[in-house]
PDB file of C-alpha atoms in Angstrom:
ATOM      1  CA  MET A   4       0.225   0.011  -0.248  1.00 36.00           C
ATOM      2  CA  PRO A   5       1.116   3.439  -1.155  1.00 40.00           C
ATOM      3  CA  SER A   6       2.153   5.963   1.310  1.00 39.00           C
ATOM      4  CA  PRO A   7      -0.361   8.593   1.927  1.00 37.00           C
ATOM      5  CA  THR A   8       1.414  12.033   0.297  1.00 37.00           C
ATOM      6  CA  ALA A   9       0.136  15.784   2.365  1.00 37.00           C
ATOM      7  CA  ASP A  10      -2.322  16.192  -0.240  1.00 38.00           C
ATOM      8  CA  THR A  11      -4.544  12.764   1.058  1.00 36.00           C
ATOM      9  CA  LEU A  12      -3.677  13.269   4.692  1.00 36.00           C
ATOM     10  CA  GLY A  13      -6.740  13.954   7.022  1.00 40.00           C
ATOM     11  CA  GLN A  14      -8.751  13.159   4.135  1.00 44.00           C
ATOM     12  CA  PRO A  15     -11.576  11.304   3.802  1.00 45.00           C
ATOM     13  CA  THR A  16     -11.488   8.096   1.963  1.00 41.00           C
ATOM     14  CA  LEU A  17     -13.647   7.059  -0.586  1.00 39.00           C
ATOM     15  CA  ARG A  18     -15.549   4.733   1.289  1.00 42.00           C
ATOM     16  CA  HIS A  19     -16.380   6.927   4.316  1.00 46.00           C
ATOM     17  CA  ARG A  20     -17.481   9.852   2.032  1.00 47.00           C
ATOM     18  CA  GLU A  21     -20.340   6.882  -0.068  1.00 54.00           C
ATOM     19  CA  ARG A  22     -20.784   6.708   4.416  1.00 74.00           C
ATOM     20  CA  MET A  23     -21.374   9.952   5.489  1.00 90.00           C
ATOM     21  CA  PRO A  24     -24.534  10.097   6.120  1.00 96.00           C
ATOM     22  CA  ASP A  25     -26.344  13.189   4.575  1.00 98.00           C
ATOM     23  CA  LEU A  26     -26.690  16.138   8.521  1.00 98.00           C
ATOM     24  CA  THR A  27     -27.359  19.408   6.911  1.00 98.00           C
ATOM     25  CA  VAL A  28     -30.403  20.825   8.563  1.00 98.00           C
ATOM     26  CA  ASP A  29     -32.536  23.962   8.085  1.00 98.00           C
ATOM     27  CA  LEU A  30     -33.209  25.610  11.195  1.00 98.00           C
ATOM     28  CA  ALA A  31     -35.054  28.582   9.499  1.00 98.00           C
ATOM     29  CA  PRO A  32     -37.244  27.500   6.217  1.00 96.00           C
ATOM     30  CA  GLY A  33     -39.393  29.754   4.969  1.00 89.00           C
ATOM     31  CA  ALA A  34     -37.781  33.274   6.474  1.00 94.00           C
ATOM     32  CA  LYS A  35     -36.320  36.207   5.781  1.00 91.00           C
ATOM     33  CA  ARG A  36     -32.648  34.814   5.594  1.00 96.00           C
ATOM     34  CA  GLU A  37     -32.079  30.969   6.029  1.00 97.00           C
ATOM     35  CA  LEU A  38     -30.094  29.330   9.027  1.00 98.00           C
ATOM     36  CA  ILE A  39     -28.535  25.746   7.853  1.00 98.00           C
ATOM     37  CA  LEU A  40     -26.826  23.824   9.696  1.00 98.00           C
ATOM     38  CA  ARG A  41     -23.787  20.992   8.264  1.00 98.00           C
ATOM     39  CA  ASN A  42     -25.357  18.610  11.214  1.00 98.00           C
ATOM     40  CA  PRO A  43     -27.878  19.095  14.093  1.00 98.00           C
ATOM     41  CA  VAL A  44     -24.808  19.115  17.143  1.00 98.00           C
ATOM     42  CA  MET A  45     -25.150  22.850  18.447  1.00 98.00           C
ATOM     43  CA  THR A  46     -23.677  24.286  21.937  1.00 98.00           C
ATOM     44  CA  ALA A  47     -25.955  25.438  23.980  1.00 98.00           C
ATOM     45  CA  SER A  48     -25.287  29.210  25.447  1.00 96.00           C
ATOM     46  CA  GLY A  49     -24.232  29.846  28.180  1.00 91.00           C
ATOM     47  CA  THR A  50     -21.610  26.607  28.082  1.00 94.00           C
ATOM     48  CA  SER A  51     -19.007  27.692  25.572  1.00 92.00           C
ATOM     49  CA  SER A  52     -19.106  31.465  26.782  1.00 93.00           C
ATOM     50  CA  ASN A  53     -18.979  32.850  23.200  1.00 97.00           C
ATOM     51  CA  GLY A  54     -16.914  29.710  21.546  1.00 97.00           C
ATOM     52  CA  LEU A  55     -13.556  31.212  21.776  1.00 97.00           C
ATOM     53  CA  GLU A  56     -12.047  29.673  24.414  1.00 95.00           C
ATOM     54  CA  PHE A  57     -12.925  26.191  22.055  1.00 96.00           C
ATOM     55  CA  ALA A  58     -12.067  27.447  19.072  1.00 97.00           C
ATOM     56  CA  ARG A  59      -8.712  26.563  20.537  1.00 97.00           C
ATOM     57  CA  LEU A  60      -9.397  23.320  21.646  1.00 96.00           C
ATOM     58  CA  PHE A  61     -10.685  21.967  18.444  1.00 97.00           C
ATOM     59  CA  ASP A  62     -12.219  22.909  15.345  1.00 98.00           C
ATOM     60  CA  ILE A  63     -15.038  24.823  15.935  1.00 98.00           C
ATOM     61  CA  ASN A  64     -16.348  24.562  12.316  1.00 98.00           C
ATOM     62  CA  ARG A  65     -17.408  20.994  12.808  1.00 98.00           C
ATOM     63  CA  LEU A  66     -20.215  21.905  14.992  1.00 98.00           C
ATOM     64  CA  GLY A  67     -23.723  22.425  13.263  1.00 98.00           C
ATOM     65  CA  GLY A  68     -24.263  25.491  14.716  1.00 98.00           C
ATOM     66  CA  LEU A  69     -22.255  27.727  18.188  1.00 98.00           C
ATOM     67  CA  LEU A  70     -25.118  29.750  20.809  1.00 98.00           C
ATOM     68  CA  SER A  71     -23.457  32.742  21.961  1.00 98.00           C
ATOM     69  CA  LYS A  72     -23.391  33.112  26.248  1.00 96.00           C
ATOM     70  CA  GLY A  73     -26.640  35.496  27.248  1.00 97.00           C
ATOM     71  CA  VAL A  74     -26.370  38.987  25.607  1.00 98.00           C
ATOM     72  CA  THR A  75     -28.314  42.699  27.096  1.00 97.00           C
ATOM     73  CA  LEU A  76     -28.336  45.712  26.406  1.00 98.00           C
ATOM     74  CA  LYS A  77     -25.810  47.055  28.696  1.00 97.00           C
ATOM     75  CA  PRO A  78     -23.199  45.044  30.274  1.00 98.00           C
ATOM     76  CA  ARG A  79     -24.252  42.557  34.159  1.00 96.00           C
ATOM     77  CA  ARG A  80     -22.313  41.963  36.705  1.00 95.00           C
ATOM     78  CA  GLY A  81     -24.673  38.622  37.352  1.00 94.00           C
ATOM     79  CA  ASN A  82     -26.308  36.999  40.714  1.00 94.00           C
ATOM     80  CA  PRO A  83     -23.485  37.200  43.942  1.00 94.00           C
ATOM     81  CA  THR A  84     -21.954  33.694  44.263  1.00 95.00           C
ATOM     82  CA  PRO A  85     -22.307  31.054  45.195  1.00 95.00           C
ATOM     83  CA  ARG A  86     -23.792  30.524  41.752  1.00 96.00           C
ATOM     84  CA  ILE A  87     -22.959  26.892  40.563  1.00 96.00           C
ATOM     85  CA  VAL A  88     -23.709  24.229  42.810  1.00 97.00           C
ATOM     86  CA  GLU A  89     -23.550  20.253  41.890  1.00 96.00           C
ATOM     87  CA  THR A  90     -26.118  17.985  42.348  1.00 96.00           C
ATOM     88  CA  PRO A  91     -26.848  14.130  41.629  1.00 95.00           C
ATOM     89  CA  ALA A  92     -26.992  13.689  37.591  1.00 95.00           C
ATOM     90  CA  GLY A  93     -26.634  17.310  37.034  1.00 96.00           C
ATOM     91  CA  MET A  94     -25.770  21.218  38.749  1.00 97.00           C
ATOM     92  CA  LEU A  95     -27.101  24.410  39.155  1.00 97.00           C
ATOM     93  CA  ASN A  96     -26.524  27.651  38.554  1.00 95.00           C
ATOM     94  CA  SER A  97     -27.540  30.869  39.228  1.00 95.00           C
ATOM     95  CA  ILE A  98     -25.706  32.757  36.638  1.00 94.00           C
ATOM     96  CA  GLY A  99     -27.714  35.722  37.048  1.00 92.00           C
ATOM     97  CA  PHE A 100     -26.848  37.243  32.793  1.00 92.00           C
ATOM     98  CA  GLN A 101     -23.330  38.130  33.278  1.00 96.00           C
ATOM     99  CA  ASN A 102     -22.406  39.813  30.190  1.00 97.00           C
ATOM    100  CA  ILE A 103     -19.609  42.519  28.485  1.00 97.00           C
ATOM    101  CA  GLY A 104     -23.040  43.862  26.579  1.00 98.00           C
ATOM    102  CA  VAL A 105     -23.977  44.291  23.125  1.00 98.00           C
ATOM    103  CA  ARG A 106     -21.998  46.624  22.151  1.00 97.00           C
ATOM    104  CA  LYS A 107     -18.433  44.970  23.093  1.00 98.00           C
ATOM    105  CA  LEU A 108     -19.980  41.909  22.101  1.00 98.00           C
ATOM    106  CA  LEU A 109     -20.138  43.065  18.680  1.00 98.00           C
ATOM    107  CA  ASN A 110     -16.542  45.089  18.601  1.00 97.00           C
ATOM    108  CA  GLU A 111     -14.364  42.193  20.637  1.00 97.00           C
ATOM    109  CA  VAL A 112     -16.059  39.285  19.988  1.00 98.00           C
ATOM    110  CA  ALA A 113     -18.013  39.167  16.410  1.00 98.00           C
ATOM    111  CA  THR A 114     -15.051  39.931  14.569  1.00 97.00           C
ATOM    112  CA  VAL A 115     -14.006  36.956  15.281  1.00 98.00           C
ATOM    113  CA  TRP A 116     -17.181  34.744  14.515  1.00 98.00           C
ATOM    114  CA  GLU A 117     -17.209  36.670  11.228  1.00 98.00           C
ATOM    115  CA  THR A 118     -14.280  34.652  10.350  1.00 98.00           C
ATOM    116  CA  TRP A 119     -15.584  31.239  11.426  1.00 98.00           C
ATOM    117  CA  ASP A 120     -17.778  28.588   8.975  1.00 97.00           C
ATOM    118  CA  VAL A 121     -19.654  27.795  11.713  1.00 98.00           C
ATOM    119  CA  PRO A 122     -22.939  29.557  12.012  1.00 98.00           C
ATOM    120  CA  VAL A 123     -23.208  31.619  15.553  1.00 98.00           C
ATOM    121  CA  VAL A 124     -26.300  32.568  16.828  1.00 98.00           C
ATOM    122  CA  VAL A 125     -26.878  35.112  19.778  1.00 98.00           C
ATOM    123  CA  ASN A 126     -28.636  34.447  22.976  1.00 98.00           C
ATOM    124  CA  MET A 127     -30.464  38.318  23.308  1.00 97.00           C
ATOM    125  CA  LEU A 128     -32.426  38.946  27.066  1.00 95.00           C
ATOM    126  CA  GLY A 129     -34.530  41.974  27.431  1.00 95.00           C
ATOM    127  CA  ASP A 130     -36.375  43.474  30.697  1.00 92.00           C
ATOM    128  CA  THR A 131     -38.975  44.686  28.776  1.00 92.00           C
ATOM    129  CA  VAL A 132     -40.188  43.948  25.029  1.00 93.00           C
ATOM    130  CA  ASP A 133     -38.712  46.908  23.814  1.00 96.00           C
ATOM    131  CA  GLU A 134     -35.447  46.160  25.241  1.00 95.00           C
ATOM    132  CA  PHE A 135     -36.005  42.925  22.815  1.00 96.00           C
ATOM    133  CA  ALA A 136     -36.775  44.212  20.199  1.00 97.00           C
ATOM    134  CA  ARG A 137     -33.410  47.403  20.356  1.00 98.00           C
ATOM    135  CA  LEU A 138     -30.945  44.416  21.199  1.00 98.00           C
ATOM    136  CA  ALA A 139     -32.516  42.846  17.378  1.00 98.00           C
ATOM    137  CA  GLN A 140     -31.884  46.062  15.806  1.00 98.00           C
ATOM    138  CA  VAL A 141     -28.579  46.215  16.890  1.00 98.00           C
ATOM    139  CA  LEU A 142     -27.977  42.814  16.106  1.00 98.00           C
ATOM    140  CA  ASP A 143     -29.525  42.633  12.852  1.00 97.00           C
ATOM    141  CA  GLY A 144     -27.224  42.227  10.296  1.00 91.00           C
ATOM    142  CA  ALA A 145     -24.034  42.557  12.191  1.00 96.00           C
ATOM    143  CA  PRO A 146     -21.149  40.662  10.870  1.00 95.00           C
ATOM    144  CA  GLY A 147     -20.726  37.193  11.744  1.00 98.00           C
ATOM    145  CA  VAL A 148     -24.353  36.672  13.508  1.00 98.00           C
ATOM    146  CA  ALA A 149     -26.558  33.923  12.092  1.00 98.00           C
ATOM    147  CA  GLY A 150     -29.264  34.458  13.785  1.00 98.00           C
ATOM    148  CA  LEU A 151     -31.372  35.295  16.955  1.00 98.00           C
ATOM    149  CA  GLU A 152     -32.310  32.822  20.127  1.00 98.00           C
ATOM    150  CA  VAL A 153     -34.490  34.745  22.277  1.00 97.00           C
ATOM    151  CA  ASN A 154     -34.109  34.185  25.819  1.00 95.00           C
ATOM    152  CA  ILE A 155     -37.697  34.466  27.623  1.00 94.00           C
ATOM    153  CA  SER A 156     -36.543  31.902  30.199  1.00 85.00           C
ATOM    154  CA  CYS A 157     -33.583  32.179  32.230  1.00 78.00           C
ATOM    155  CA  PRO A 158     -35.408  31.453  36.009  1.00 66.00           C
ATOM    156  CA  ASN A 159     -32.698  33.479  37.845  1.00 56.00           C
ATOM    157  CA  LEU A 160     -33.860  37.105  37.634  1.00 58.00           C
ATOM    158  CA  ASP A 161     -35.673  39.466  39.053  1.00 53.00           C
ATOM    159  CA  VAL A 162     -37.668  40.615  35.668  1.00 50.00           C
ATOM    160  CA  GLY A 163     -37.404  39.544  32.402  1.00 57.00           C
ATOM    161  CA  GLY A 164     -36.576  35.463  31.385  1.00 60.00           C
ATOM    162  CA  VAL A 165     -38.990  33.572  32.472  1.00 64.00           C
ATOM    163  CA  ALA A 166     -41.788  35.953  33.080  1.00 67.00           C
ATOM    164  CA  PHE A 167     -42.407  36.507  29.649  1.00 87.00           C
ATOM    165  CA  GLY A 168     -41.752  32.357  28.841  1.00 89.00           C
ATOM    166  CA  ARG A 169     -44.837  31.198  31.421  1.00 90.00           C
ATOM    167  CA  ASP A 170     -47.451  33.730  29.793  1.00 92.00           C
ATOM    168  CA  PRO A 171     -48.372  32.550  26.269  1.00 95.00           C
ATOM    169  CA  VAL A 172     -49.183  36.137  25.078  1.00 94.00           C
ATOM    170  CA  ALA A 173     -46.047  37.875  27.139  1.00 92.00           C
ATOM    171  CA  ALA A 174     -44.305  35.231  25.149  1.00 94.00           C
ATOM    172  CA  ALA A 175     -45.994  35.902  21.550  1.00 96.00           C
ATOM    173  CA  ARG A 176     -44.910  40.281  22.199  1.00 95.00           C
ATOM    174  CA  VAL A 177     -41.587  39.503  23.199  1.00 95.00           C
ATOM    175  CA  THR A 178     -41.300  37.054  20.072  1.00 97.00           C
ATOM    176  CA  GLU A 179     -43.044  39.934  17.425  1.00 98.00           C
ATOM    177  CA  ALA A 180     -41.243  42.902  18.684  1.00 97.00           C
ATOM    178  CA  VAL A 181     -37.521  40.674  17.666  1.00 98.00           C
ATOM    179  CA  VAL A 182     -38.945  39.398  14.364  1.00 98.00           C
ATOM    180  CA  THR A 183     -40.241  42.536  13.439  1.00 98.00           C
ATOM    181  CA  SER A 184     -36.970  44.565  14.188  1.00 98.00           C
ATOM    182  CA  THR A 185     -34.919  42.029  12.652  1.00 98.00           C
ATOM    183  CA  THR A 186     -34.137  40.170   9.268  1.00 98.00           C
ATOM    184  CA  LEU A 187     -32.269  37.167  11.282  1.00 98.00           C
ATOM    185  CA  PRO A 188     -34.076  33.934  11.857  1.00 98.00           C
ATOM    186  CA  VAL A 189     -35.273  34.139  15.605  1.00 98.00           C
ATOM    187  CA  ILE A 190     -35.468  31.077  17.481  1.00 98.00           C
ATOM    188  CA  ALA A 191     -37.763  31.259  20.911  1.00 98.00           C
ATOM    189  CA  LYS A 192     -36.227  29.555  23.670  1.00 97.00           C
ATOM    190  CA  LEU A 193     -38.934  28.326  25.925  1.00 96.00           C
ATOM    191  CA  THR A 194     -39.241  27.391  30.042  1.00 94.00           C
ATOM    192  CA  PRO A 195     -39.952  24.104  30.934  1.00 95.00           C
ATOM    193  CA  ASP A 196     -41.467  25.712  34.042  1.00 93.00           C
ATOM    194  CA  VAL A 197     -45.070  26.290  32.232  1.00 95.00           C
ATOM    195  CA  THR A 198     -48.659  23.572  32.448  1.00 95.00           C
ATOM    196  CA  ASP A 199     -48.775  23.132  29.120  1.00 97.00           C
ATOM    197  CA  ILE A 200     -45.400  23.948  26.704  1.00 98.00           C
ATOM    198  CA  SER A 201     -47.488  22.994  23.737  1.00 98.00           C
ATOM    199  CA  VAL A 202     -49.298  26.487  24.781  1.00 98.00           C
ATOM    200  CA  VAL A 203     -46.588  28.908  24.962  1.00 97.00           C
ATOM    201  CA  ALA A 204     -45.139  27.183  21.563  1.00 98.00           C
ATOM    202  CA  LYS A 205     -47.717  27.606  19.385  1.00 98.00           C
ATOM    203  CA  ALA A 206     -47.925  31.429  20.356  1.00 98.00           C
ATOM    204  CA  CYS A 207     -44.732  31.844  19.434  1.00 98.00           C
ATOM    205  CA  GLU A 208     -44.942  30.090  16.290  1.00 98.00           C
ATOM    206  CA  GLU A 209     -48.147  32.298  15.970  1.00 98.00           C
ATOM    207  CA  ALA A 210     -45.811  34.924  16.235  1.00 98.00           C
ATOM    208  CA  GLY A 211     -43.322  34.529  13.829  1.00 98.00           C
ATOM    209  CA  ALA A 212     -40.424  32.638  15.359  1.00 98.00           C
ATOM    210  CA  ASP A 213     -38.276  30.260  12.942  1.00 98.00           C
ATOM    211  CA  ALA A 214     -37.553  27.544  15.438  1.00 98.00           C
ATOM    212  CA  LEU A 215     -38.085  26.755  19.009  1.00 98.00           C
ATOM    213  CA  CYS A 216     -35.874  25.600  21.602  1.00 98.00           C
ATOM    214  CA  VAL A 217     -37.021  23.300  24.241  1.00 98.00           C
ATOM    215  CA  ALA A 218     -36.018  23.732  26.790  1.00 93.00           C
ATOM    216  CA  ASN A 219     -33.918  25.941  29.367  1.00 94.00           C
ATOM    217  CA  SER A 220     -32.984  24.583  32.574  1.00 95.00           C
ATOM    218  CA  PHE A 221     -35.381  23.619  35.203  1.00 96.00           C
ATOM    219  CA  VAL A 222     -36.307  25.136  38.820  1.00 95.00           C
ATOM    220  CA  GLY A 223     -34.696  23.687  41.541  1.00 96.00           C
ATOM    221  CA  MET A 224     -32.665  24.189  44.855  1.00 97.00           C
ATOM    222  CA  ASN A 225     -30.472  22.932  46.943  1.00 97.00           C
ATOM    223  CA  ILE A 226     -30.249  23.416  50.517  1.00 98.00           C
ATOM    224  CA  ASP A 227     -26.692  22.780  52.839  1.00 97.00           C
ATOM    225  CA  VAL A 228     -28.092  20.679  56.355  1.00 98.00           C
ATOM    226  CA  ASN A 229     -25.741  22.124  58.236  1.00 98.00           C
ATOM    227  CA  THR A 230     -26.175  25.953  57.996  1.00 97.00           C
ATOM    228  CA  ARG A 231     -29.926  25.542  56.337  1.00 98.00           C
ATOM    229  CA  ARG A 232     -29.399  27.971  54.193  1.00 97.00           C
ATOM    230  CA  PRO A 233     -29.355  27.804  50.377  1.00 97.00           C
ATOM    231  CA  ARG A 234     -26.217  26.809  48.689  1.00 97.00           C
ATOM    232  CA  THR A 235     -27.176  29.271  45.697  1.00 96.00           C
ATOM    233  CA  ASN A 236     -27.319  32.840  46.557  1.00 94.00           C
ATOM    234  CA  ARG A 237     -30.899  32.824  45.735  1.00 93.00           C
ATOM    235  CA  PRO A 238     -33.351  30.388  46.986  1.00 95.00           C
ATOM    236  CA  VAL A 239     -33.601  29.044  43.517  1.00 94.00           C
ATOM    237  CA  ALA A 240     -31.434  28.191  40.575  1.00 94.00           C
ATOM    238  CA  GLY A 241     -31.616  26.487  37.298  1.00 95.00           C
ATOM    239  CA  LEU A 242     -30.789  22.842  37.507  1.00 97.00           C
ATOM    240  CA  THR A 243     -29.220  20.948  34.763  1.00 97.00           C
ATOM    241  CA  GLY A 244     -27.726  17.690  33.557  1.00 97.00           C
ATOM    242  CA  PRO A 245     -28.456  14.148  32.445  1.00 98.00           C
ATOM    243  CA  ALA A 246     -31.139  14.476  35.572  1.00 97.00           C
ATOM    244  CA  ILE A 247     -33.274  16.294  33.064  1.00 98.00           C
ATOM    245  CA  LYS A 248     -33.254  14.239  30.209  1.00 98.00           C
ATOM    246  CA  PRO A 249     -36.469  12.325  30.040  1.00 98.00           C
ATOM    247  CA  LEU A 250     -38.001  15.144  31.303  1.00 98.00           C
ATOM    248  CA  ALA A 251     -36.244  17.761  28.536  1.00 98.00           C
ATOM    249  CA  LEU A 252     -37.382  14.966  25.573  1.00 98.00           C
ATOM    250  CA  ARG A 253     -40.966  14.702  26.889  1.00 98.00           C
ATOM    251  CA  LEU A 254     -41.785  18.382  26.421  1.00 98.00           C
ATOM    252  CA  VAL A 255     -39.842  17.978  22.823  1.00 98.00           C
ATOM    253  CA  TRP A 256     -42.335  15.377  22.029  1.00 98.00           C
ATOM    254  CA  GLU A 257     -44.972  17.719  22.685  1.00 98.00           C
ATOM    255  CA  THR A 258     -43.758  20.405  21.431  1.00 98.00           C
ATOM    256  CA  ALA A 259     -42.977  19.267  18.032  1.00 98.00           C
ATOM    257  CA  ARG A 260     -46.321  17.185  17.628  1.00 98.00           C
ATOM    258  CA  ALA A 261     -48.056  20.853  18.510  1.00 98.00           C
ATOM    259  CA  VAL A 262     -45.753  23.687  15.448  1.00 98.00           C
ATOM    260  CA  ASP A 263     -44.982  23.274  12.138  1.00 98.00           C
ATOM    261  CA  ILE A 264     -41.133  24.320  12.920  1.00 98.00           C
ATOM    262  CA  PRO A 265     -38.323  23.115  13.706  1.00 98.00           C
ATOM    263  CA  VAL A 266     -37.741  22.458  17.130  1.00 98.00           C
ATOM    264  CA  ILE A 267     -34.091  22.502  18.919  1.00 98.00           C
ATOM    265  CA  GLY A 268     -33.557  19.908  21.509  1.00 98.00           C
ATOM    266  CA  CYS A 269     -31.793  21.199  24.866  1.00 98.00           C
ATOM    267  CA  GLY A 270     -31.513  19.071  28.565  1.00 98.00           C
ATOM    268  CA  GLY A 271     -29.327  16.229  29.255  1.00 98.00           C
ATOM    269  CA  ILE A 272     -27.862  15.478  26.062  1.00 98.00           C
ATOM    270  CA  VAL A 273     -24.311  13.640  27.296  1.00 98.00           C
ATOM    271  CA  ASP A 274     -23.497  11.626  23.988  1.00 98.00           C
ATOM    272  CA  GLY A 275     -24.460  10.476  20.874  1.00 98.00           C
ATOM    273  CA  ARG A 276     -27.909   8.005  21.517  1.00 98.00           C
ATOM    274  CA  ASP A 277     -28.728  10.891  23.536  1.00 98.00           C
ATOM    275  CA  ALA A 278     -29.043  13.035  20.499  1.00 98.00           C
ATOM    276  CA  VAL A 279     -30.590  10.154  18.664  1.00 98.00           C
ATOM    277  CA  GLU A 280     -33.655   9.991  21.396  1.00 98.00           C
ATOM    278  CA  PHE A 281     -34.428  13.678  20.696  1.00 98.00           C
ATOM    279  CA  LEU A 282     -34.109  13.630  17.388  1.00 98.00           C
ATOM    280  CA  LEU A 283     -36.917  10.869  16.755  1.00 98.00           C
ATOM    281  CA  ALA A 284     -38.628  12.401  19.619  1.00 98.00           C
ATOM    282  CA  GLY A 285     -39.120  15.608  16.556  1.00 98.00           C
ATOM    283  CA  ALA A 286     -35.913  17.814  17.391  1.00 98.00           C
ATOM    284  CA  SER A 287     -34.636  18.527  13.594  1.00 98.00           C
ATOM    285  CA  ALA A 288     -30.967  19.619  15.991  1.00 98.00           C
ATOM    286  CA  ILE A 289     -29.729  19.565  19.723  1.00 98.00           C
ATOM    287  CA  GLN A 290     -27.858  21.425  22.036  1.00 98.00           C
ATOM    288  CA  VAL A 291     -24.777  20.448  23.954  1.00 98.00           C
ATOM    289  CA  GLY A 292     -24.608  22.293  27.145  1.00 97.00           C
ATOM    290  CA  THR A 293     -23.907  20.659  30.665  1.00 97.00           C
ATOM    291  CA  ALA A 294     -21.598  18.102  29.449  1.00 97.00           C
ATOM    292  CA  SER A 295     -18.966  21.074  28.022  1.00 97.00           C
ATOM    293  CA  PHE A 296     -18.289  21.596  31.774  1.00 95.00           C
ATOM    294  CA  ARG A 297     -16.556  18.073  32.711  1.00 94.00           C
ATOM    295  CA  ASP A 298     -15.792  17.472  28.612  1.00 97.00           C
ATOM    296  CA  PRO A 299     -14.388  20.225  26.422  1.00 97.00           C
ATOM    297  CA  PHE A 300     -15.188  18.486  23.425  1.00 98.00           C
ATOM    298  CA  ALA A 301     -18.553  16.591  24.245  1.00 98.00           C
ATOM    299  CA  ALA A 302     -19.983  18.289  21.280  1.00 98.00           C
ATOM    300  CA  ILE A 303     -17.455  17.012  18.589  1.00 98.00           C
ATOM    301  CA  ARG A 304     -17.851  13.200  20.435  1.00 98.00           C
ATOM    302  CA  VAL A 305     -21.486  13.644  20.387  1.00 98.00           C
ATOM    303  CA  LEU A 306     -21.782  14.472  16.980  1.00 98.00           C
ATOM    304  CA  GLU A 307     -18.983  11.560  16.135  1.00 98.00           C
ATOM    305  CA  GLU A 308     -21.622   9.075  18.192  1.00 98.00           C
ATOM    306  CA  LEU A 309     -24.443  10.220  16.647  1.00 98.00           C
ATOM    307  CA  ILE A 310     -22.456  10.031  12.922  1.00 98.00           C
ATOM    308  CA  GLU A 311     -21.096   6.158  13.737  1.00 97.00           C
ATOM    309  CA  TYR A 312     -25.329   5.302  14.488  1.00 98.00           C
ATOM    310  CA  CYS A 313     -26.504   6.133  11.198  1.00 98.00           C
ATOM    311  CA  ARG A 314     -23.774   4.526   9.748  1.00 97.00           C
ATOM    312  CA  ASP A 315     -24.349   0.929  11.931  1.00 97.00           C
ATOM    313  CA  ASN A 316     -28.369   1.586  11.327  1.00 97.00           C
ATOM    314  CA  GLY A 317     -28.094   2.476   7.849  1.00 97.00           C
ATOM    315  CA  VAL A 318     -29.607   5.844   7.704  1.00 98.00           C
ATOM    316  CA  SER A 319     -28.493   7.840   5.020  1.00 97.00           C
ATOM    317  CA  ASP A 320     -30.258  11.169   6.067  1.00 98.00           C
ATOM    318  CA  ILE A 321     -31.027  13.156   9.416  1.00 98.00           C
ATOM    319  CA  SER A 322     -34.246  13.811   8.231  1.00 98.00           C
ATOM    320  CA  GLU A 323     -34.992   9.840   8.959  1.00 98.00           C
ATOM    321  CA  LEU A 324     -34.788  10.007  12.203  1.00 98.00           C
ATOM    322  CA  ILE A 325     -36.677  13.652  12.942  1.00 98.00           C
ATOM    323  CA  GLY A 326     -39.644  12.441  14.373  1.00 98.00           C
ATOM    324  CA  ALA A 327     -39.558   8.926  13.983  1.00 98.00           C
ATOM    325  CA  VAL A 328     -40.125   8.043  17.260  1.00 98.00           C
ATOM    326  CA  GLN A 329     -42.907   4.690  17.619  1.00 96.00           C
ATOM    327  CA  VAL A 330     -45.519   5.250  19.889  1.00 92.00           C
ATOM    328  CA  ASP A 331     -48.312   3.209  18.963  1.00 81.00           C
TER     329      ASP A 331
END
């Protein structure tokens, strides 16, 4: 066998190319601007900062998409410490949306995003409907920004966040304000802290959302039995990690049955089979979050395991998995 040359090193063999499934996902069909992912694996907001650190560890362009750390109009210091507590099969976080503000994000971070081939979606939050609209206007057309994820579900704030996401009317108002203020694809990130998530999902769809992310963290609590005080700075915090996966999976399934726009599954995904479960439940794409704290390569590993699953099971196109769960 001849030795590989410099031109062939790292290139897929013919057999590899023949077996490679089509993983392309369109997250905004019919939108003003397209949001097409080369594969369905994205990072989750707040778990990979703005991607700059990950880009030093692996080829960031292998991902389907990257979610920025949540941003607001002005910089925020976030909640006081302690802000993170490990729990069985998960973690509680109460960061409070610490961020550098949208102007600094565009001036110092988006200029790097512009050099990448992976689409970057900016997670954004406002305290009022008007703030959401103003953020959308500032981000519209910014180099390096491929879409907006509207955070109406953060549980660690006194105003905004989950207060919008619990009410379908308020959620629709925020979504519509953003949609009418931008040409970018708009993803509404929903809270699990509702009686019927399909009601909020349909309200956001009718308001013009191009896709939905299901879901943000669950509200949880942890108490120090010695001090008899909560272990986080606020009495309650956001629970993430493998512990919430069955709950998030159910919410994705319910949402996907209720709407006709793409759903992004998020919650407790740590490996390729978790990703497949969310796809089968109806998600068109998935986000890897808390797993990245333990393993910075988690999203890449999930992608590789997803590809291997498709090859082993004769899946030639990722669309064959989406919503293919058999419940009868």
